[in-house]
Short mmCIF file of C-alpha atoms and ligand atoms in Angstrom, two decimals:
data_model
loop_
_atom_site.label_atom_id
_atom_site.label_comp_id
_atom_site.label_asym_id
_atom_site.label_seq_id
_atom_site.Cartn_x
_atom_site.Cartn_y
_atom_site.Cartn_z
CA MET A 346 -26.30 0.13 -0.24
CA GLY A 347 -25.18 -3.09 -1.80
CA THR A 348 -21.71 -3.01 -3.23
CA ALA A 349 -21.68 0.72 -4.02
CA ARG A 350 -18.42 2.28 -2.99
CA VAL A 351 -18.21 5.47 -0.97
CA ASP A 352 -15.95 7.59 -3.15
CA THR A 353 -16.88 11.14 -2.25
CA ALA A 354 -16.03 13.28 0.73
CA ALA A 355 -19.61 13.06 2.01
CA GLU A 356 -19.72 11.52 5.49
CA LEU A 357 -16.08 10.47 5.38
CA ILE A 358 -14.19 11.01 8.59
CA ARG A 359 -11.14 8.76 8.47
CA VAL A 360 -9.58 7.57 5.25
CA GLY A 361 -6.68 5.16 4.94
CA ILE A 362 -4.15 5.64 2.14
CA TYR A 363 -2.14 2.56 1.34
CA GLY A 364 0.73 3.12 -1.07
CA GLY A 365 3.04 0.54 -2.58
CA THR A 366 4.20 -1.12 -5.73
CA PHE A 367 1.70 -3.98 -5.42
CA ASP A 368 3.57 -6.09 -7.96
CA PRO A 369 1.40 -8.07 -7.34
CA ILE A 370 -1.02 -7.39 -4.50
CA HIS A 371 -1.04 -10.33 -2.06
CA ILE A 372 -2.90 -11.43 1.06
CA GLY A 373 -0.28 -9.76 3.29
CA HIS A 374 -1.29 -6.38 1.83
CA LEU A 375 -4.99 -7.12 2.21
CA ALA A 376 -4.65 -8.41 5.76
CA ILE A 377 -2.82 -5.33 7.03
CA ALA A 378 -5.22 -3.00 5.23
CA GLU A 379 -8.07 -4.77 6.98
CA GLU A 380 -6.24 -4.57 10.31
CA ALA A 381 -5.80 -0.81 9.89
CA ARG A 382 -9.43 -0.38 8.80
CA TRP A 383 -10.61 -2.22 11.90
CA ALA A 384 -8.13 -0.76 14.42
CA LEU A 385 -8.58 2.86 13.30
CA ALA A 386 -12.25 2.71 12.26
CA LEU A 387 -11.35 3.82 8.72
CA GLN A 388 -14.36 4.29 6.46
CA GLN A 389 -12.26 3.35 3.48
CA VAL A 390 -8.77 2.26 2.54
CA ARG A 391 -7.51 3.58 -0.78
CA PHE A 392 -4.92 1.37 -2.46
CA VAL A 393 -2.55 3.64 -4.36
CA PRO A 394 -0.09 1.87 -6.68
CA ALA A 395 3.05 3.88 -7.34
CA ALA A 396 3.96 4.76 -10.90
CA HIS A 397 7.52 4.04 -9.92
CA GLN A 398 8.75 3.49 -6.40
CA PRO A 399 11.46 6.14 -5.85
CA LEU A 400 13.40 3.96 -3.39
CA LYS A 401 13.30 0.85 -5.59
CA GLY A 402 15.91 0.51 -8.29
CA ALA A 403 14.51 -1.79 -10.95
CA LEU A 404 11.28 -1.44 -12.88
CA PRO A 405 8.30 -3.54 -11.75
CA GLY A 406 7.41 -6.81 -13.45
CA ALA A 407 3.82 -5.93 -14.32
CA THR A 408 2.71 -2.73 -16.01
CA PRO A 409 1.04 -0.02 -13.95
CA ALA A 410 -2.29 -0.86 -15.60
CA GLN A 411 -1.88 -4.53 -14.72
CA ARG A 412 -0.96 -3.74 -11.11
CA LEU A 413 -4.03 -1.50 -10.85
CA ALA A 414 -6.24 -4.18 -12.44
CA MET A 415 -5.07 -6.75 -9.90
CA ILE A 416 -5.77 -4.32 -7.06
CA GLY A 417 -9.28 -3.88 -8.47
CA LEU A 418 -9.84 -7.63 -8.49
CA ALA A 419 -8.48 -7.97 -4.94
CA CYS A 420 -10.67 -5.15 -3.61
CA ALA A 421 -13.87 -6.26 -5.33
CA ASP A 422 -15.35 -8.10 -2.35
CA ASN A 423 -14.58 -5.45 0.28
CA PRO A 424 -16.73 -2.31 0.01
CA ALA A 425 -14.24 -0.37 2.16
CA PHE A 426 -11.32 -1.08 -0.18
CA VAL A 427 -10.96 1.39 -3.06
CA PRO A 428 -8.36 1.25 -5.86
CA ASP A 429 -6.98 4.72 -6.57
CA ASP A 430 -4.93 5.49 -9.69
CA ILE A 431 -3.91 8.96 -8.51
CA GLU A 432 -0.18 8.21 -8.79
CA LEU A 433 -0.52 6.51 -12.17
CA ARG A 434 -2.01 9.70 -13.60
CA ARG A 435 1.12 11.69 -12.72
CA PRO A 436 4.49 11.26 -14.38
CA PRO A 437 6.87 9.18 -12.21
CA PRO A 438 8.45 9.20 -9.73
CA SER A 439 5.56 8.95 -7.27
CA TYR A 440 6.07 10.94 -4.11
CA THR A 441 3.69 10.26 -1.25
CA VAL A 442 3.66 13.90 -0.19
CA GLU A 443 2.17 14.95 -3.53
CA THR A 444 -0.46 12.22 -3.32
CA LEU A 445 -1.42 13.33 0.17
CA GLU A 446 -1.63 16.96 -0.92
CA HIS A 447 -4.04 15.99 -3.70
CA LEU A 448 -6.16 13.87 -1.39
CA ARG A 449 -6.16 16.55 1.32
CA ALA A 450 -7.40 19.09 -1.23
CA ARG A 451 -9.99 16.65 -2.50
CA PHE A 452 -11.38 15.53 0.85
CA GLY A 453 -10.96 18.79 2.75
CA SER A 454 -9.63 19.46 6.21
CA GLY A 455 -12.47 17.65 7.98
CA VAL A 456 -11.20 14.24 6.92
CA GLU A 457 -8.44 12.53 8.87
CA LEU A 458 -5.96 10.89 6.52
CA TRP A 459 -4.06 7.81 7.70
CA PHE A 460 -1.14 6.57 5.66
CA ILE A 461 -0.63 2.83 6.10
CA VAL A 462 2.91 1.55 5.91
CA GLY A 463 4.66 -1.71 6.81
CA ALA A 464 7.53 -1.78 9.30
CA ASP A 465 10.16 -2.28 6.57
CA ALA A 466 9.04 0.73 4.55
CA ALA A 467 8.57 2.71 7.78
CA CYS A 468 12.29 2.41 8.50
CA ASP A 469 12.87 4.42 5.29
CA LEU A 470 10.52 7.25 6.30
CA PRO A 471 13.32 9.70 7.23
CA ARG A 472 14.50 9.48 3.59
CA TRP A 473 11.12 10.28 2.10
CA ARG A 474 10.67 13.52 0.22
CA ARG A 475 9.31 16.28 2.50
CA ILE A 476 8.65 13.85 5.30
CA ALA A 477 7.68 16.64 7.71
CA ASP A 478 4.88 17.58 5.31
CA VAL A 479 3.88 13.92 4.97
CA VAL A 480 3.31 13.60 8.73
CA ALA A 481 1.50 16.94 8.82
CA LEU A 482 -0.88 15.83 6.07
CA ALA A 483 -1.53 12.33 7.39
CA ARG A 484 -1.08 10.25 10.49
CA LEU A 485 0.87 7.07 10.02
CA ALA A 486 -0.35 3.56 10.76
CA ILE A 487 2.85 1.53 10.99
CA VAL A 488 2.09 -2.17 10.76
CA GLY A 489 4.43 -4.91 11.96
CA ARG A 490 6.10 -7.15 9.42
CA PRO A 491 8.08 -10.31 10.21
CA GLY A 492 11.83 -9.71 10.14
CA HIS A 493 11.56 -5.92 10.43
CA THR A 494 11.71 -3.77 13.54
CA PHE A 495 10.59 -0.17 13.53
CA ASP A 496 12.44 1.96 16.07
CA PRO A 497 10.15 4.77 17.30
CA LEU A 498 12.95 6.68 19.05
CA ALA A 499 15.15 6.71 15.97
CA PHE A 500 12.17 7.85 13.91
CA GLU A 501 11.31 10.70 16.25
CA GLN A 502 14.92 11.82 16.36
CA ALA A 503 15.15 11.82 12.58
CA VAL A 504 11.66 13.28 12.06
CA PRO A 505 10.72 15.44 15.06
CA ALA A 506 7.45 16.45 13.39
CA GLY A 507 6.46 12.78 13.42
CA ALA A 508 6.18 12.60 17.20
CA GLY A 509 2.57 11.93 18.16
CA ARG A 510 1.62 11.47 14.50
CA TYR A 511 1.84 7.68 14.26
CA VAL A 512 0.46 4.51 15.80
CA LEU A 513 2.02 1.07 15.81
CA LEU A 514 -0.24 -1.82 14.85
CA ASP A 515 0.91 -5.36 15.42
CA GLY A 516 -1.10 -6.81 12.54
CA PRO A 517 -1.28 -10.45 11.52
CA GLN A 518 2.48 -10.71 10.85
CA LEU A 519 2.24 -12.60 7.59
CA ASP A 520 5.69 -13.38 6.24
CA LEU A 521 4.87 -12.80 2.59
CA SER A 522 6.11 -10.37 -0.05
CA SER A 523 5.50 -9.64 -3.72
CA THR A 524 9.11 -10.68 -4.30
CA THR A 525 8.23 -14.12 -2.92
CA ILE A 526 5.16 -14.30 -5.16
CA ARG A 527 7.18 -13.34 -8.26
CA ARG A 528 9.94 -15.80 -7.45
CA ARG A 529 7.47 -18.61 -6.83
CA ILE A 530 5.82 -18.01 -10.18
CA ALA A 531 9.19 -17.73 -11.95
CA THR A 532 10.18 -21.12 -10.51
CA GLY A 533 6.85 -22.80 -11.21
CA ARG A 534 5.63 -22.99 -7.62
CA PRO A 535 1.97 -22.39 -6.71
CA VAL A 536 0.68 -19.07 -5.38
CA ARG A 537 -2.85 -20.27 -4.75
CA TYR A 538 -4.01 -18.98 -1.31
CA LEU A 539 -1.17 -16.43 -1.28
CA VAL A 540 -3.02 -14.04 -3.60
CA PRO A 541 -6.79 -13.72 -4.11
CA GLU A 542 -8.03 -16.31 -6.59
CA ALA A 543 -9.04 -13.66 -9.14
CA VAL A 544 -5.53 -12.21 -8.97
CA ARG A 545 -4.00 -15.64 -9.44
CA GLN A 546 -6.22 -16.14 -12.49
CA TYR A 547 -5.22 -12.73 -13.90
CA ILE A 548 -1.53 -13.52 -13.45
CA THR A 549 -1.99 -16.82 -15.28
CA ASP A 550 -4.09 -15.31 -18.07
CA HIS A 551 -1.53 -12.56 -18.70
CA GLY A 552 1.55 -14.73 -18.28
CA LEU A 553 2.96 -12.41 -15.61
CA TYR A 554 6.16 -12.96 -13.62
CA ARG A 555 7.33 -16.00 -15.52
CA GLU A 556 10.71 -14.32 -15.61
CA ASP A 557 11.68 -12.85 -12.28
CA PRO A 558 12.99 -9.28 -12.68
CA GLY A 559 15.01 -10.12 -9.56
CA TYR A 560 14.76 -7.00 -7.45
CA ALA A 561 14.23 -7.44 -3.75
P1 ATP B 707 8.25 -6.30 -2.80
O1 ATP B 707 8.75 -7.64 -2.33
O2 ATP B 707 8.15 -6.15 -4.27
O3 ATP B 707 8.95 -5.13 -2.13
P2 ATP B 707 6.09 -6.09 -0.89
O4 ATP B 707 5.40 -7.34 -0.51
O5 ATP B 707 7.07 -5.50 0.08
O6 ATP B 707 6.72 -6.26 -2.33
P3 ATP B 707 5.20 -3.45 -1.52
O7 ATP B 707 4.30 -3.10 -2.64
O8 ATP B 707 6.66 -3.16 -1.59
O9 ATP B 707 4.97 -5.03 -1.21
O10 ATP B 707 4.65 -2.86 -0.15
C1 ATP B 707 3.63 -1.95 -0.03
C2 ATP B 707 3.41 -1.70 1.45
O11 ATP B 707 2.93 -2.89 2.08
C3 ATP B 707 4.70 -1.34 2.22
O12 ATP B 707 4.34 -0.38 3.21
C4 ATP B 707 5.10 -2.66 2.87
O13 ATP B 707 5.83 -2.43 4.06
C5 ATP B 707 3.73 -3.26 3.17
N1 ATP B 707 3.72 -4.72 3.24
C6 ATP B 707 3.81 -5.58 2.21
N2 ATP B 707 3.73 -6.84 2.62
C7 ATP B 707 3.57 -6.80 3.97
C8 ATP B 707 3.42 -7.81 4.99
N3 ATP B 707 3.43 -9.10 4.68
N4 ATP B 707 3.28 -7.39 6.26
C9 ATP B 707 3.27 -6.07 6.56
N5 ATP B 707 3.41 -5.08 5.65
C10 ATP B 707 3.54 -5.44 4.37
MG1 MG B 708 8.36 -3.96 -0.49
#
């Protein structure tokens, strides 16, 4: 009851796993997580910040602990949203397949895992480590993102095991990225209403992103 979070396997049926750098978390992330929760009747969505994104070159602007703290602030008012530091407790790089193996072992075979991914990141799926195991461990919720088109045929050709293991969700199509947030802060522009207010306050209090690390 109340604000208590469901964080055990008891009574869980469908769990969303939402991986990313979250540097910082923004309303685009939250809106697609909510879309997936609603569309797929997920009991919870676990936000899993990567220790280091294998396909991203530069290091993130905020520390892992700061990225996790901002996720915690952003999730505070949604009982279905759960920050999960599973990838921060392993040495980098963070591979999704290892995260899913841990969560599968933890939740057991009765729980359906859904990995939530935006259309841009979904185009990279064929390059992910042990992608056939990824799609065996979890179904994919691929959410539309402005400016990015996911090609299902190309995906199924590259990853035959992925056929029948994903759904496409249109989502709210918010044209917003963490890169935009960092650049706005670095150039003195406001980010109010683009990130939750508590996240904006945290960024200000910790002086984050005043110098844009510049990766896109
Ligand atoms: P960056 O600009 O640093 O890459 P980002 O906004 O893309 O940040 P990530 O942490 O890279 O955020 O993304 C995590 C996941 O969220 C990815 O699957 C990405 O596709 C998805 N995502 C992020 N923003 C959106 C958005 N506005 N619409 C749909 N999907 C999104
Ligand atoms: Mg990104």
